[in-house]
Amino acid sequence: MHPLIKILYSSTIGAIWLWRKFVSIVVYIGFKPAKAYIQKIFRNAGVEMNGKAPHDLVVHNDWFYHRFAYDGTLGFAESYLNGWWDCKQLDEMFSKLLRGGVYLKLPPWEKFIHYLNFDVFNLQTAALDSETADLHYNQGNEVFKSFMDANMIYTCGYWKDAKNLDEAQIHKMDLIGRKLKLKPGMRVLDVGCGWGGLCKFLAERFGVQMTGVTNSKEGVKEGRLRCKGLNVDIRLQDYRQINEQFDRIVTVGFFEHVGRKNHRSFIELAHRCLSDDGIFLIQTIGLDHEGSPPVDLFMTKYFFPSFQLPDHKNIPKAIDNLFCIEDWQNFGPDYDRTLMAWHDNFVKNWHTISHKFENPDFIYRMWKYLFCLCAGAFRARRAQLWQIVLTKGLKGGYVSVR
């Protein structure tokens, strides 16, 4: 970031911080009206404070209202992490709050920070992507193995005809292979390859030559171990450094980390690296409703610093005059099932990894909050899961599969 831009950004963030402190004093002085207002907007969404339904909140510390009033979604999350309130059915609570439009009633500064960080300033740089890897993916694989499937796939499964999480992830990877029209010997690039699960599956099932890139050291370590002996090359590499030709390109659960200001350059890179008769598949979470934030401050602080969801408007703009949209499938409700399967596995296996953390209760609540928040968003249909198939304009057209 240019020094002058950095100064401008820091000054703006500082001004917002002062404003938040001012608002916190106002809320402190007018605590009763603020508490009544929060209770009202929650009640209107179908969630009661200290109610009897499993999706109602049980408030243990009234400072929760103060924190939520001036700190929005981050205050809501951290007051839960600190044990100020509980809820038996977090996922359903989030579903009701999102359907009830509570996000639209949050302090305007939070929406402004979203806009500032990702639409005015381009914070989704290689450095921030590396920070995401260090914060989340490079902390060891024990937590991930405790809740994921056998192939360690950290994206939405495809639950059509699936009986469990393992089957749902296999069905998803098979669907991707069939949509890409893979043939033995093809060179395939997987951008953001995670722990190499998709690379391994496509190499074994379709006989293709896989190249996977990730900025996670732990991902590379695990991926190379899993793909040993296969025609798979797992690289520790920033996607911006890719400069080779491939017959097919796929990215699953990575486009959310690219950022709206980088969408065009990402699509241009794929266009340069894809053969003229190639196929490019993007699987991404996406938004098509203003009732969901493109960034959640809890998620950017504790999990994904470079996370910003694309929407149904900016994706076509990024593709314009480069690719033909051949297919756009939405199976968002499947992510609800995937997240709840992860949640259940995490809860069931927590006792095997809890000893690894200095503050296990905080970490346990943090992961539960993540799973349930995201599941609630998909259940409320305020977040979608898209598979988008792109070509440079195949002669004779493209026939998709489901």
CSV table of C-alpha atoms in Angstrom, one decimal, residues 21 24 27-28 31 35 38-39 42 48-50 56-88 90 93 302 359 361-362 365-366 369:
chain,number,residue,atom,x,y,z
A,21,LYS,CA,-16.0,5.3,21.6
A,24,SER,CA,-20.3,3.6,23.5
A,27,VAL,CA,-25.2,3.9,24.9
A,28,TYR,CA,-23.8,3.7,28.4
A,31,PHE,CA,-28.6,2.0,28.4
A,35,LYS,CA,-31.5,-2.5,25.6
A,38,ILE,CA,-32.2,-4.4,20.8
A,39,GLN,CA,-34.8,-6.6,22.4
A,42,PHE,CA,-34.7,-9.4,18.0
A,48,GLU,CA,-36.7,-13.6,22.4
A,49,MET,CA,-34.2,-12.6,25.2
A,50,ASN,CA,-34.4,-15.3,27.9
A,56,ASP,CA,-33.9,-17.8,22.0
A,57,LEU,CA,-30.9,-16.1,23.7
A,58,VAL,CA,-30.2,-16.6,27.4
A,59,VAL,CA,-28.4,-13.4,28.5
A,60,HIS,CA,-25.9,-13.9,31.4
A,61,ASN,CA,-24.4,-10.4,31.4
A,62,ASP,CA,-26.4,-7.3,30.5
A,63,TRP,CA,-23.2,-5.7,29.2
A,64,PHE,CA,-24.0,-7.8,26.1
A,65,TYR,CA,-26.6,-5.1,25.1
A,66,HIS,CA,-24.0,-2.3,25.5
A,67,ARG,CA,-21.4,-4.2,23.4
A,68,PHE,CA,-23.9,-5.1,20.7
A,69,ALA,CA,-25.3,-1.6,20.5
A,70,TYR,CA,-22.0,0.1,19.6
A,71,ASP,CA,-19.9,-2.8,18.2
A,72,GLY,CA,-22.4,-4.6,15.9
A,73,THR,CA,-21.7,-8.1,14.7
A,74,LEU,CA,-18.2,-8.2,16.2
A,75,GLY,CA,-19.6,-7.2,19.6
A,76,PHE,CA,-22.3,-9.8,19.3
A,77,ALA,CA,-19.8,-12.5,18.5
A,78,GLU,CA,-17.2,-11.6,21.2
A,79,SER,CA,-19.9,-11.3,23.9
A,80,TYR,CA,-20.8,-14.9,23.0
A,81,LEU,CA,-17.1,-16.0,23.0
A,82,ASN,CA,-16.7,-14.5,26.5
A,83,GLY,CA,-19.8,-16.3,27.8
A,84,TRP,CA,-22.1,-13.3,28.2
A,85,TRP,CA,-25.0,-15.1,26.5
A,86,ASP,CA,-25.9,-18.6,25.2
A,87,CYS,CA,-28.3,-20.2,22.8
A,88,LYS,CA,-29.2,-23.9,22.5
A,90,LEU,CA,-27.4,-21.0,17.4
A,93,MET,CA,-31.2,-18.2,15.8
A,302,TYR,CA,-10.6,-14.7,14.0
A,359,ASN,CA,-8.3,-21.3,26.5
A,361,ASP,CA,-13.8,-22.9,26.1
A,362,PHE,CA,-13.1,-19.7,24.0
A,365,ARG,CA,-17.3,-21.3,21.3
A,366,MET,CA,-15.4,-19.6,18.4
A,369,TYR,CA,-20.2,-19.7,16.4
